[in-house]
Amino acid sequence: MIATGGPNGGDEARFALLARDMVERGVWFDLRIRGELYRNKPPLYPWLIAAGSRLTGRVTEATAQAPVALAAIAAVLFTFLLGDRLFGRRAGLWAALVLATSPDFFDNSQALLPDMLVTAFAAAAGWAFWRSVSEPTARAALVWLYVALALGVFAKGPVGLLPLLAAAVWIGTAEGAGAIGPRLWSPVGIALFAGITLGWLAPFLALGSRSFAGDVLWEDWLAWYVGAPTRPWGLAYTVAIGGLPWTLLLPMAIGRAARAWSNPRVRFAFLWLTVPLAALTLSAHQKPRYSVLVYPGAALLVGWWADAHGAVARRAGGLVGWLALGAAAALILALQVPAWWGIRLRPFIPGPSWVMLPVLAGIALAAVALFRGLREGRPALLVHGVAAAMAVVLAYGIWPYDARYNQVWDARRLVARAETWAENGEAAVFRHHADWLSMDFYAGRALLSVNEPRPLDAYLARPGRPVVIIRDGDWRAMAPQLSVNARILERFTIGTETVLLVGRGG
């Protein structure tokens, strides 16, 4: 379900609505949300949604999810291909398993946002770049590097260029800054990058160059990242938690990589993790979902470490194994007590329940596999055991989580009840805002927005059965100012707030 509010607010609904506008009006660039021109993000994601929706005739949750799901598969595939070329087939396979079973990566594969598209194109760019520098006959692979970069920018703007920054840093550490330009020079690739980018950017500029340059290029795409970071360690924390249990192995992998700095392949994997992480950490604004760009690099390092050093049982590995057992036990206990979780997560923790048994068993098995794999120096048991257990946790756990999520953020039912009370009339929203865009999606139209007491009074005085969706706090403030006799028809809990359906009194 496309959530009302929630961690991603109205962002998920926005792209589905843009695609719907594209399909219904037959436009490519003049995309609008509630009648207003939208250019805050490049249009690749809504284009892909619209392309898939033409097969079914309408934009649905499934057609909005399909590009993200395919991008997640592509990110795993290109991580495998890159790991295979860097360290061999087994390390590449293990890196792919690590990436696919990292909880935060999996979670982002369910979000209707363009971040996973950028991650897939970044992984493809890394594979193309390494081919160009490691195979004397594959210099033309630079062309594919620039195509992947162009598509990454097409998906989300300048953040799509982070792979180029990582490649440049790697060249600079190996051959000096003077080698960066010649190594990355590809006239055909640069021409294709320019052609793809101008293909969508020029029409955006034509729709209003001054406002686009000032309001979008600068404020939304550049100034958003420039300045002192508001949460300097927020992204690293997200990766550390969102990548569990694999991130327990990262300190050992990073330590080994630092000691193997002279190895260009290891150094590349190290920079593929640290350069995007550093760049995003130093940006002025951060959102937890930005972390998805970091996971392919982390997976490469863990896959390499397990393949090259996982068979050597060391004291550090034993300590990490015990830490994994302790953390798993603490997590299993915490999942039994919803009150221990923050207010945002508490609604999704069911407490003691038979439904959660496969998840709890998967967490326990992952910890045991990690403990035994490290203590006994058995990397195959470590990787395959943890990956299999996490596959159970994620593949099964998504069902009860989604069911609870849809119950907590049930925009579909709220809109359906409003239209039922309105007897097929036009339901309205008091002070519509971005987090409520999913209501427009499920209503199939832009809901009428009433923003002040007098228009609200006039709306409720209309003939028929006018119904307004309004927050409980707004209703308590507005009710004394109304001249029309109005009453509460139903109450809903949406996330952490109470939302009312209000109509004219009998």
PDB file of N, CA and C in Angstrom, residues 212-305:
ATOM      1  N   PHE A 212      13.469  27.021 -13.112  1.00  0.00           N
ATOM      2  CA  PHE A 212      14.102  25.709 -13.025  1.00  0.00           C
ATOM      3  C   PHE A 212      15.527  25.838 -12.506  1.00  0.00           C
ATOM      4  N   ALA A 213      16.266  26.802 -13.048  1.00  0.00           N
ATOM      5  CA  ALA A 213      17.654  26.974 -12.619  1.00  0.00           C
ATOM      6  C   ALA A 213      17.735  27.359 -11.146  1.00  0.00           C
ATOM      7  N   GLY A 214      16.862  28.263 -10.706  1.00  0.00           N
ATOM      8  CA  GLY A 214      16.931  28.733  -9.330  1.00  0.00           C
ATOM      9  C   GLY A 214      16.267  27.806  -8.336  1.00  0.00           C
ATOM     10  N   ASP A 215      15.047  27.362  -8.679  1.00  0.00           N
ATOM     11  CA  ASP A 215      14.257  26.595  -7.720  1.00  0.00           C
ATOM     12  C   ASP A 215      14.584  25.109  -7.717  1.00  0.00           C
ATOM     13  N   VAL A 216      15.031  24.580  -8.860  1.00  0.00           N
ATOM     14  CA  VAL A 216      15.256  23.141  -8.961  1.00  0.00           C
ATOM     15  C   VAL A 216      16.744  22.800  -9.003  1.00  0.00           C
ATOM     16  N   LEU A 217      17.446  23.290 -10.045  1.00  0.00           N
ATOM     17  CA  LEU A 217      18.860  22.941 -10.187  1.00  0.00           C
ATOM     18  C   LEU A 217      19.659  23.321  -8.944  1.00  0.00           C
ATOM     19  N   TRP A 218      19.391  24.525  -8.430  1.00  0.00           N
ATOM     20  CA  TRP A 218      20.160  24.966  -7.273  1.00  0.00           C
ATOM     21  C   TRP A 218      19.553  24.465  -5.966  1.00  0.00           C
ATOM     22  N   GLU A 219      18.308  24.837  -5.687  1.00  0.00           N
ATOM     23  CA  GLU A 219      17.747  24.563  -4.365  1.00  0.00           C
ATOM     24  C   GLU A 219      17.511  23.075  -4.123  1.00  0.00           C
ATOM     25  N   ASP A 220      16.936  22.360  -5.109  1.00  0.00           N
ATOM     26  CA  ASP A 220      16.575  20.964  -4.893  1.00  0.00           C
ATOM     27  C   ASP A 220      17.719  19.994  -5.183  1.00  0.00           C
ATOM     28  N   TRP A 221      18.589  20.336  -6.144  1.00  0.00           N
ATOM     29  CA  TRP A 221      19.588  19.372  -6.576  1.00  0.00           C
ATOM     30  C   TRP A 221      20.987  19.662  -6.049  1.00  0.00           C
ATOM     31  N   LEU A 222      21.324  20.915  -5.807  1.00  0.00           N
ATOM     32  CA  LEU A 222      22.681  21.245  -5.383  1.00  0.00           C
ATOM     33  C   LEU A 222      22.721  21.757  -3.945  1.00  0.00           C
ATOM     34  N   ALA A 223      21.948  22.805  -3.668  1.00  0.00           N
ATOM     35  CA  ALA A 223      21.987  23.383  -2.319  1.00  0.00           C
ATOM     36  C   ALA A 223      21.524  22.390  -1.260  1.00  0.00           C
ATOM     37  N   TRP A 224      20.702  21.429  -1.648  1.00  0.00           N
ATOM     38  CA  TRP A 224      20.236  20.413  -0.703  1.00  0.00           C
ATOM     39  C   TRP A 224      21.412  19.656  -0.088  1.00  0.00           C
ATOM     40  N   TYR A 225      22.486  19.476  -0.878  1.00  0.00           N
ATOM     41  CA  TYR A 225      23.629  18.699  -0.407  1.00  0.00           C
ATOM     42  C   TYR A 225      24.769  19.576   0.116  1.00  0.00           C
ATOM     43  N   VAL A 226      24.714  20.897  -0.127  1.00  0.00           N
ATOM     44  CA  VAL A 226      25.827  21.778   0.211  1.00  0.00           C
ATOM     45  C   VAL A 226      25.591  22.402   1.583  1.00  0.00           C
ATOM     46  N   GLY A 227      26.615  22.385   2.423  1.00  0.00           N
ATOM     47  CA  GLY A 227      26.510  23.000   3.736  1.00  0.00           C
ATOM     48  C   GLY A 227      26.896  22.021   4.827  1.00  0.00           C
ATOM     49  N   ALA A 228      26.849  22.505   6.063  1.00  0.00           N
ATOM     50  CA  ALA A 228      27.204  21.659   7.197  1.00  0.00           C
ATOM     51  C   ALA A 228      26.160  20.574   7.385  1.00  0.00           C
ATOM     52  N   PRO A 229      26.589  19.324   7.575  1.00  0.00           N
ATOM     53  CA  PRO A 229      25.622  18.233   7.745  1.00  0.00           C
ATOM     54  C   PRO A 229      24.802  18.401   9.013  1.00  0.00           C
ATOM     55  N   THR A 230      23.498  18.133   8.903  1.00  0.00           N
ATOM     56  CA  THR A 230      22.615  18.238  10.063  1.00  0.00           C
ATOM     57  C   THR A 230      22.718  17.017  10.961  1.00  0.00           C
ATOM     58  N   ARG A 231      23.069  15.862  10.377  1.00  0.00           N
ATOM     59  CA  ARG A 231      23.211  14.623  11.154  1.00  0.00           C
ATOM     60  C   ARG A 231      24.510  13.952  10.710  1.00  0.00           C
ATOM     61  N   PRO A 232      25.657  14.411  11.180  1.00  0.00           N
ATOM     62  CA  PRO A 232      26.941  13.941  10.632  1.00  0.00           C
ATOM     63  C   PRO A 232      27.161  12.440  10.731  1.00  0.00           C
ATOM     64  N   TRP A 233      26.567  11.781  11.723  1.00  0.00           N
ATOM     65  CA  TRP A 233      26.767  10.338  11.863  1.00  0.00           C
ATOM     66  C   TRP A 233      25.487   9.560  11.579  1.00  0.00           C
ATOM     67  N   GLY A 234      24.466  10.252  11.110  1.00  0.00           N
ATOM     68  CA  GLY A 234      23.179   9.597  10.895  1.00  0.00           C
ATOM     69  C   GLY A 234      23.226   8.504   9.847  1.00  0.00           C
ATOM     70  N   LEU A 235      23.924   8.766   8.743  1.00  0.00           N
ATOM     71  CA  LEU A 235      23.960   7.786   7.661  1.00  0.00           C
ATOM     72  C   LEU A 235      24.784   6.560   8.051  1.00  0.00           C
ATOM     73  N   ALA A 236      25.919   6.781   8.706  1.00  0.00           N
ATOM     74  CA  ALA A 236      26.737   5.657   9.161  1.00  0.00           C
ATOM     75  C   ALA A 236      25.955   4.799  10.156  1.00  0.00           C
ATOM     76  N   TYR A 237      25.187   5.430  11.018  1.00  0.00           N
ATOM     77  CA  TYR A 237      24.358   4.681  11.968  1.00  0.00           C
ATOM     78  C   TYR A 237      23.301   3.859  11.238  1.00  0.00           C
ATOM     79  N   THR A 238      22.668   4.461  10.219  1.00  0.00           N
ATOM     80  CA  THR A 238      21.652   3.745   9.436  1.00  0.00           C
ATOM     81  C   THR A 238      22.248   2.512   8.783  1.00  0.00           C
ATOM     82  N   VAL A 239      23.437   2.668   8.195  1.00  0.00           N
ATOM     83  CA  VAL A 239      24.097   1.532   7.543  1.00  0.00           C
ATOM     84  C   VAL A 239      24.473   0.469   8.565  1.00  0.00           C
ATOM     85  N   ALA A 240      25.015   0.891   9.708  1.00  0.00           N
ATOM     86  CA  ALA A 240      25.434  -0.072  10.736  1.00  0.00           C
ATOM     87  C   ALA A 240      24.260  -0.900  11.235  1.00  0.00           C
ATOM     88  N   ILE A 241      23.106  -0.265  11.427  1.00  0.00           N
ATOM     89  CA  ILE A 241      21.925  -0.984  11.917  1.00  0.00           C
ATOM     90  C   ILE A 241      21.213  -1.699  10.766  1.00  0.00           C
ATOM     91  N   GLY A 242      21.070  -0.994   9.643  1.00  0.00           N
ATOM     92  CA  GLY A 242      20.309  -1.548   8.520  1.00  0.00           C
ATOM     93  C   GLY A 242      21.009  -2.685   7.811  1.00  0.00           C
ATOM     94  N   GLY A 243      22.312  -2.837   8.016  1.00  0.00           N
ATOM     95  CA  GLY A 243      23.049  -3.914   7.371  1.00  0.00           C
ATOM     96  C   GLY A 243      23.277  -5.125   8.245  1.00  0.00           C
ATOM     97  N   LEU A 244      22.729  -5.119   9.463  1.00  0.00           N
ATOM     98  CA  LEU A 244      22.910  -6.269  10.357  1.00  0.00           C
ATOM     99  C   LEU A 244      22.297  -7.529   9.758  1.00  0.00           C
ATOM    100  N   PRO A 245      22.913  -8.685  10.007  1.00  0.00           N
ATOM    101  CA  PRO A 245      24.096  -8.923  10.850  1.00  0.00           C
ATOM    102  C   PRO A 245      25.424  -8.755  10.114  1.00  0.00           C
ATOM    103  N   TRP A 246      25.356  -8.445   8.813  1.00  0.00           N
ATOM    104  CA  TRP A 246      26.585  -8.388   8.020  1.00  0.00           C
ATOM    105  C   TRP A 246      27.531  -7.292   8.481  1.00  0.00           C
ATOM    106  N   THR A 247      26.983  -6.179   8.965  1.00  0.00           N
ATOM    107  CA  THR A 247      27.857  -5.079   9.368  1.00  0.00           C
ATOM    108  C   THR A 247      28.698  -5.425  10.594  1.00  0.00           C
ATOM    109  N   LEU A 248      28.376  -6.507  11.282  1.00  0.00           N
ATOM    110  CA  LEU A 248      29.257  -6.974  12.357  1.00  0.00           C
ATOM    111  C   LEU A 248      30.606  -7.421  11.800  1.00  0.00           C
ATOM    112  N   LEU A 249      30.624  -7.806  10.531  1.00  0.00           N
ATOM    113  CA  LEU A 249      31.869  -8.245   9.904  1.00  0.00           C
ATOM    114  C   LEU A 249      32.644  -7.088   9.271  1.00  0.00           C
ATOM    115  N   LEU A 250      31.982  -5.942   9.096  1.00  0.00           N
ATOM    116  CA  LEU A 250      32.617  -4.823   8.384  1.00  0.00           C
ATOM    117  C   LEU A 250      33.898  -4.325   9.052  1.00  0.00           C
ATOM    118  N   PRO A 251      33.952  -4.160  10.380  1.00  0.00           N
ATOM    119  CA  PRO A 251      35.212  -3.680  10.971  1.00  0.00           C
ATOM    120  C   PRO A 251      36.399  -4.582  10.625  1.00  0.00           C
ATOM    121  N   MET A 252      36.204  -5.905  10.662  1.00  0.00           N
ATOM    122  CA  MET A 252      37.296  -6.812  10.305  1.00  0.00           C
ATOM    123  C   MET A 252      37.643  -6.676   8.827  1.00  0.00           C
ATOM    124  N   ALA A 253      36.616  -6.536   7.977  1.00  0.00           N
ATOM    125  CA  ALA A 253      36.875  -6.393   6.548  1.00  0.00           C
ATOM    126  C   ALA A 253      37.595  -5.090   6.248  1.00  0.00           C
ATOM    127  N   ILE A 254      37.168  -3.998   6.891  1.00  0.00           N
ATOM    128  CA  ILE A 254      37.818  -2.703   6.664  1.00  0.00           C
ATOM    129  C   ILE A 254      39.255  -2.727   7.167  1.00  0.00           C
ATOM    130  N   GLY A 255      39.472  -3.362   8.325  1.00  0.00           N
ATOM    131  CA  GLY A 255      40.843  -3.471   8.844  1.00  0.00           C
ATOM    132  C   GLY A 255      41.751  -4.220   7.899  1.00  0.00           C
ATOM    133  N   ARG A 256      41.275  -5.335   7.371  1.00  0.00           N
ATOM    134  CA  ARG A 256      42.060  -6.103   6.409  1.00  0.00           C
ATOM    135  C   ARG A 256      42.302  -5.300   5.130  1.00  0.00           C
ATOM    136  N   ALA A 257      41.267  -4.580   4.675  1.00  0.00           N
ATOM    137  CA  ALA A 257      41.407  -3.794   3.450  1.00  0.00           C
ATOM    138  C   ALA A 257      42.433  -2.682   3.637  1.00  0.00           C
ATOM    139  N   ALA A 258      42.458  -2.067   4.811  1.00  0.00           N
ATOM    140  CA  ALA A 258      43.451  -1.019   5.070  1.00  0.00           C
ATOM    141  C   ALA A 258      44.867  -1.573   5.001  1.00  0.00           C
ATOM    142  N   ARG A 259      45.052  -2.815   5.504  1.00  0.00           N
ATOM    143  CA  ARG A 259      46.378  -3.422   5.451  1.00  0.00           C
ATOM    144  C   ARG A 259      46.742  -3.874   4.035  1.00  0.00           C
ATOM    145  N   ALA A 260      45.729  -4.052   3.198  1.00  0.00           N
ATOM    146  CA  ALA A 260      45.978  -4.466   1.811  1.00  0.00           C
ATOM    147  C   ALA A 260      45.796  -3.291   0.844  1.00  0.00           C
ATOM    148  N   TRP A 261      46.072  -2.086   1.323  1.00  0.00           N
ATOM    149  CA  TRP A 261      45.840  -0.881   0.528  1.00  0.00           C
ATOM    150  C   TRP A 261      46.579  -0.905  -0.810  1.00  0.00           C
ATOM    151  N   SER A 262      47.725  -1.527  -0.865  1.00  0.00           N
ATOM    152  CA  SER A 262      48.504  -1.551  -2.107  1.00  0.00           C
ATOM    153  C   SER A 262      47.862  -2.423  -3.182  1.00  0.00           C
ATOM    154  N   ASN A 263      46.926  -3.276  -2.792  1.00  0.00           N
ATOM    155  CA  ASN A 263      46.212  -4.111  -3.759  1.00  0.00           C
ATOM    156  C   ASN A 263      45.136  -3.261  -4.427  1.00  0.00           C
ATOM    157  N   PRO A 264      45.237  -2.983  -5.746  1.00  0.00           N
ATOM    158  CA  PRO A 264      44.277  -2.070  -6.382  1.00  0.00           C
ATOM    159  C   PRO A 264      42.845  -2.577  -6.340  1.00  0.00           C
ATOM    160  N   ARG A 265      42.658  -3.876  -6.358  1.00  0.00           N
ATOM    161  CA  ARG A 265      41.299  -4.428  -6.329  1.00  0.00           C
ATOM    162  C   ARG A 265      40.649  -4.215  -4.962  1.00  0.00           C
ATOM    163  N   VAL A 266      41.400  -4.484  -3.923  1.00  0.00           N
ATOM    164  CA  VAL A 266      40.871  -4.262  -2.575  1.00  0.00           C
ATOM    165  C   VAL A 266      40.633  -2.780  -2.345  1.00  0.00           C
ATOM    166  N   ARG A 267      41.573  -1.960  -2.800  1.00  0.00           N
ATOM    167  CA  ARG A 267      41.413  -0.518  -2.625  1.00  0.00           C
ATOM    168  C   ARG A 267      40.164  -0.013  -3.341  1.00  0.00           C
ATOM    169  N   PHE A 268      39.876  -0.573  -4.513  1.00  0.00           N
ATOM    170  CA  PHE A 268      38.675  -0.151  -5.242  1.00  0.00           C
ATOM    171  C   PHE A 268      37.415  -0.488  -4.442  1.00  0.00           C
ATOM    172  N   ALA A 269      37.336  -1.706  -3.908  1.00  0.00           N
ATOM    173  CA  ALA A 269      36.166  -2.082  -3.106  1.00  0.00           C
ATOM    174  C   ALA A 269      36.041  -1.192  -1.873  1.00  0.00           C
ATOM    175  N   PHE A 270      37.166  -0.898  -1.249  1.00  0.00           N
ATOM    176  CA  PHE A 270      37.169  -0.033  -0.069  1.00  0.00           C
ATOM    177  C   PHE A 270      36.624   1.355  -0.425  1.00  0.00           C
ATOM    178  N   LEU A 271      37.082   1.912  -1.545  1.00  0.00           N
ATOM    179  CA  LEU A 271      36.627   3.243  -1.956  1.00  0.00           C
ATOM    180  C   LEU A 271      35.187   3.214  -2.459  1.00  0.00           C
ATOM    181  N   TRP A 272      34.772   2.075  -3.001  1.00  0.00           N
ATOM    182  CA  TRP A 272      33.385   1.962  -3.463  1.00  0.00           C
ATOM    183  C   TRP A 272      32.414   2.054  -2.289  1.00  0.00           C
ATOM    184  N   LEU A 273      32.887   1.691  -1.104  1.00  0.00           N
ATOM    185  CA  LEU A 273      32.096   1.865   0.117  1.00  0.00           C
ATOM    186  C   LEU A 273      32.274   3.259   0.702  1.00  0.00           C
ATOM    187  N   THR A 274      33.517   3.684   0.890  1.00  0.00           N
ATOM    188  CA  THR A 274      33.785   4.865   1.711  1.00  0.00           C
ATOM    189  C   THR A 274      33.523   6.189   0.998  1.00  0.00           C
ATOM    190  N   VAL A 275      33.741   6.255  -0.308  1.00  0.00           N
ATOM    191  CA  VAL A 275      33.543   7.530  -1.004  1.00  0.00           C
ATOM    192  C   VAL A 275      32.062   7.940  -1.007  1.00  0.00           C
ATOM    193  N   PRO A 276      31.117   7.068  -1.424  1.00  0.00           N
ATOM    194  CA  PRO A 276      29.707   7.472  -1.320  1.00  0.00           C
ATOM    195  C   PRO A 276      29.280   7.751   0.115  1.00  0.00           C
ATOM    196  N   LEU A 277      29.768   6.927   1.062  1.00  0.00           N
ATOM    197  CA  LEU A 277      29.395   7.146   2.464  1.00  0.00           C
ATOM    198  C   LEU A 277      29.881   8.505   2.947  1.00  0.00           C
ATOM    199  N   ALA A 278      31.136   8.857   2.615  1.00  0.00           N
ATOM    200  CA  ALA A 278      31.673  10.146   3.042  1.00  0.00           C
ATOM    201  C   ALA A 278      30.940  11.299   2.376  1.00  0.00           C
ATOM    202  N   ALA A 279      30.689  11.183   1.076  1.00  0.00           N
ATOM    203  CA  ALA A 279      30.025  12.270   0.347  1.00  0.00           C
ATOM    204  C   ALA A 279      28.623  12.512   0.885  1.00  0.00           C
ATOM    205  N   LEU A 280      27.880  11.460   1.139  1.00  0.00           N
ATOM    206  CA  LEU A 280      26.519  11.623   1.641  1.00  0.00           C
ATOM    207  C   LEU A 280      26.515  12.050   3.102  1.00  0.00           C
ATOM    208  N   THR A 281      27.493  11.587   3.875  1.00  0.00           N
ATOM    209  CA  THR A 281      27.587  11.990   5.275  1.00  0.00           C
ATOM    210  C   THR A 281      27.872  13.484   5.399  1.00  0.00           C
ATOM    211  N   LEU A 282      28.672  14.018   4.479  1.00  0.00           N
ATOM    212  CA  LEU A 282      29.036  15.430   4.526  1.00  0.00           C
ATOM    213  C   LEU A 282      28.005  16.345   3.880  1.00  0.00           C
ATOM    214  N   SER A 283      26.949  15.773   3.296  1.00  0.00           N
ATOM    215  CA  SER A 283      25.925  16.605   2.666  1.00  0.00           C
ATOM    216  C   SER A 283      25.077  17.288   3.730  1.00  0.00           C
ATOM    217  N   ALA A 284      24.506  18.424   3.368  1.00  0.00           N
ATOM    218  CA  ALA A 284      23.769  19.231   4.341  1.00  0.00           C
ATOM    219  C   ALA A 284      22.529  18.513   4.860  1.00  0.00           C
ATOM    220  N   HIS A 285      21.843  17.809   3.970  1.00  0.00           N
ATOM    221  CA  HIS A 285      20.613  17.123   4.362  1.00  0.00           C
ATOM    222  C   HIS A 285      20.752  15.636   4.053  1.00  0.00           C
ATOM    223  N   GLN A 286      20.226  14.829   4.928  1.00  0.00           N
ATOM    224  CA  GLN A 286      20.289  13.381   4.744  1.00  0.00           C
ATOM    225  C   GLN A 286      18.938  12.771   5.054  1.00  0.00           C
ATOM    226  N   LYS A 287      18.628  11.709   4.347  1.00  0.00           N
ATOM    227  CA  LYS A 287      17.469  10.898   4.660  1.00  0.00           C
ATOM    228  C   LYS A 287      17.950   9.455   4.789  1.00  0.00           C
ATOM    229  N   PRO A 288      17.354   8.682   5.681  1.00  0.00           N
ATOM    230  CA  PRO A 288      17.840   7.313   5.877  1.00  0.00           C
ATOM    231  C   PRO A 288      17.912   6.499   4.587  1.00  0.00           C
ATOM    232  N   ARG A 289      17.015   6.755   3.638  1.00  0.00           N
ATOM    233  CA  ARG A 289      17.015   5.946   2.419  1.00  0.00           C
ATOM    234  C   ARG A 289      18.241   6.199   1.534  1.00  0.00           C
ATOM    235  N   TYR A 290      18.982   7.288   1.781  1.00  0.00           N
ATOM    236  CA  TYR A 290      20.208   7.521   1.003  1.00  0.00           C
ATOM    237  C   TYR A 290      21.231   6.416   1.243  1.00  0.00           C
ATOM    238  N   SER A 291      21.078   5.703   2.355  1.00  0.00           N
ATOM    239  CA  SER A 291      22.048   4.672   2.709  1.00  0.00           C
ATOM    240  C   SER A 291      22.108   3.547   1.694  1.00  0.00           C
ATOM    241  N   VAL A 292      21.060   3.365   0.886  1.00  0.00           N
ATOM    242  CA  VAL A 292      21.024   2.228  -0.031  1.00  0.00           C
ATOM    243  C   VAL A 292      22.189   2.270  -1.019  1.00  0.00           C
ATOM    244  N   LEU A 293      22.699   3.455  -1.322  1.00  0.00           N
ATOM    245  CA  LEU A 293      23.835   3.576  -2.239  1.00  0.00           C
ATOM    246  C   LEU A 293      25.125   2.993  -1.669  1.00  0.00           C
ATOM    247  N   VAL A 294      25.187   2.849  -0.364  1.00  0.00           N
ATOM    248  CA  VAL A 294      26.420   2.417   0.289  1.00  0.00           C
ATOM    249  C   VAL A 294      26.531   0.892   0.363  1.00  0.00           C
ATOM    250  N   TYR A 295      25.399   0.202   0.324  1.00  0.00           N
ATOM    251  CA  TYR A 295      25.406  -1.241   0.584  1.00  0.00           C
ATOM    252  C   TYR A 295      26.159  -2.078  -0.439  1.00  0.00           C
ATOM    253  N   PRO A 296      26.145  -1.774  -1.736  1.00  0.00           N
ATOM    254  CA  PRO A 296      26.951  -2.595  -2.652  1.00  0.00           C
ATOM    255  C   PRO A 296      28.439  -2.603  -2.297  1.00  0.00           C
ATOM    256  N   GLY A 297      29.009  -1.449  -1.926  1.00  0.00           N
ATOM    257  CA  GLY A 297      30.412  -1.403  -1.517  1.00  0.00           C
ATOM    258  C   GLY A 297      30.657  -2.196  -0.255  1.00  0.00           C
ATOM    259  N   ALA A 298      29.757  -2.087   0.706  1.00  0.00           N
ATOM    260  CA  ALA A 298      29.903  -2.868   1.941  1.00  0.00           C
ATOM    261  C   ALA A 298      29.836  -4.362   1.642  1.00  0.00           C
ATOM    262  N   ALA A 299      28.920  -4.759   0.750  1.00  0.00           N
ATOM    263  CA  ALA A 299      28.785  -6.174   0.397  1.00  0.00           C
ATOM    264  C   ALA A 299      30.041  -6.695  -0.293  1.00  0.00           C
ATOM    265  N   LEU A 300      30.646  -5.887  -1.154  1.00  0.00           N
ATOM    266  CA  LEU A 300      31.886  -6.298  -1.821  1.00  0.00           C
ATOM    267  C   LEU A 300      32.998  -6.550  -0.806  1.00  0.00           C
ATOM    268  N   LEU A 301      33.131  -5.649   0.166  1.00  0.00           N
ATOM    269  CA  LEU A 301      34.187  -5.828   1.176  1.00  0.00           C
ATOM    270  C   LEU A 301      33.951  -7.076   2.026  1.00  0.00           C
ATOM    271  N   VAL A 302      32.704  -7.285   2.440  1.00  0.00           N
ATOM    272  CA  VAL A 302      32.406  -8.457   3.265  1.00  0.00           C
ATOM    273  C   VAL A 302      32.614  -9.739   2.459  1.00  0.00           C
ATOM    274  N   GLY A 303      32.157  -9.731   1.192  1.00  0.00           N
ATOM    275  CA  GLY A 303      32.357 -10.908   0.347  1.00  0.00           C
ATOM    276  C   GLY A 303      33.827 -11.220   0.138  1.00  0.00           C
ATOM    277  N   TRP A 304      34.622 -10.185  -0.094  1.00  0.00           N
ATOM    278  CA  TRP A 304      36.077 -10.387  -0.254  1.00  0.00           C
ATOM    279  C   TRP A 304      36.704 -10.912   1.032  1.00  0.00           C
ATOM    280  N   TRP A 305      36.356 -10.295   2.167  1.00  0.00           N
ATOM    281  CA  TRP A 305      36.947 -10.705   3.441  1.00  0.00           C
ATOM    282  C   TRP A 305      36.611 -12.162   3.761  1.00  0.00           C
TER     283      TRP A 305
END
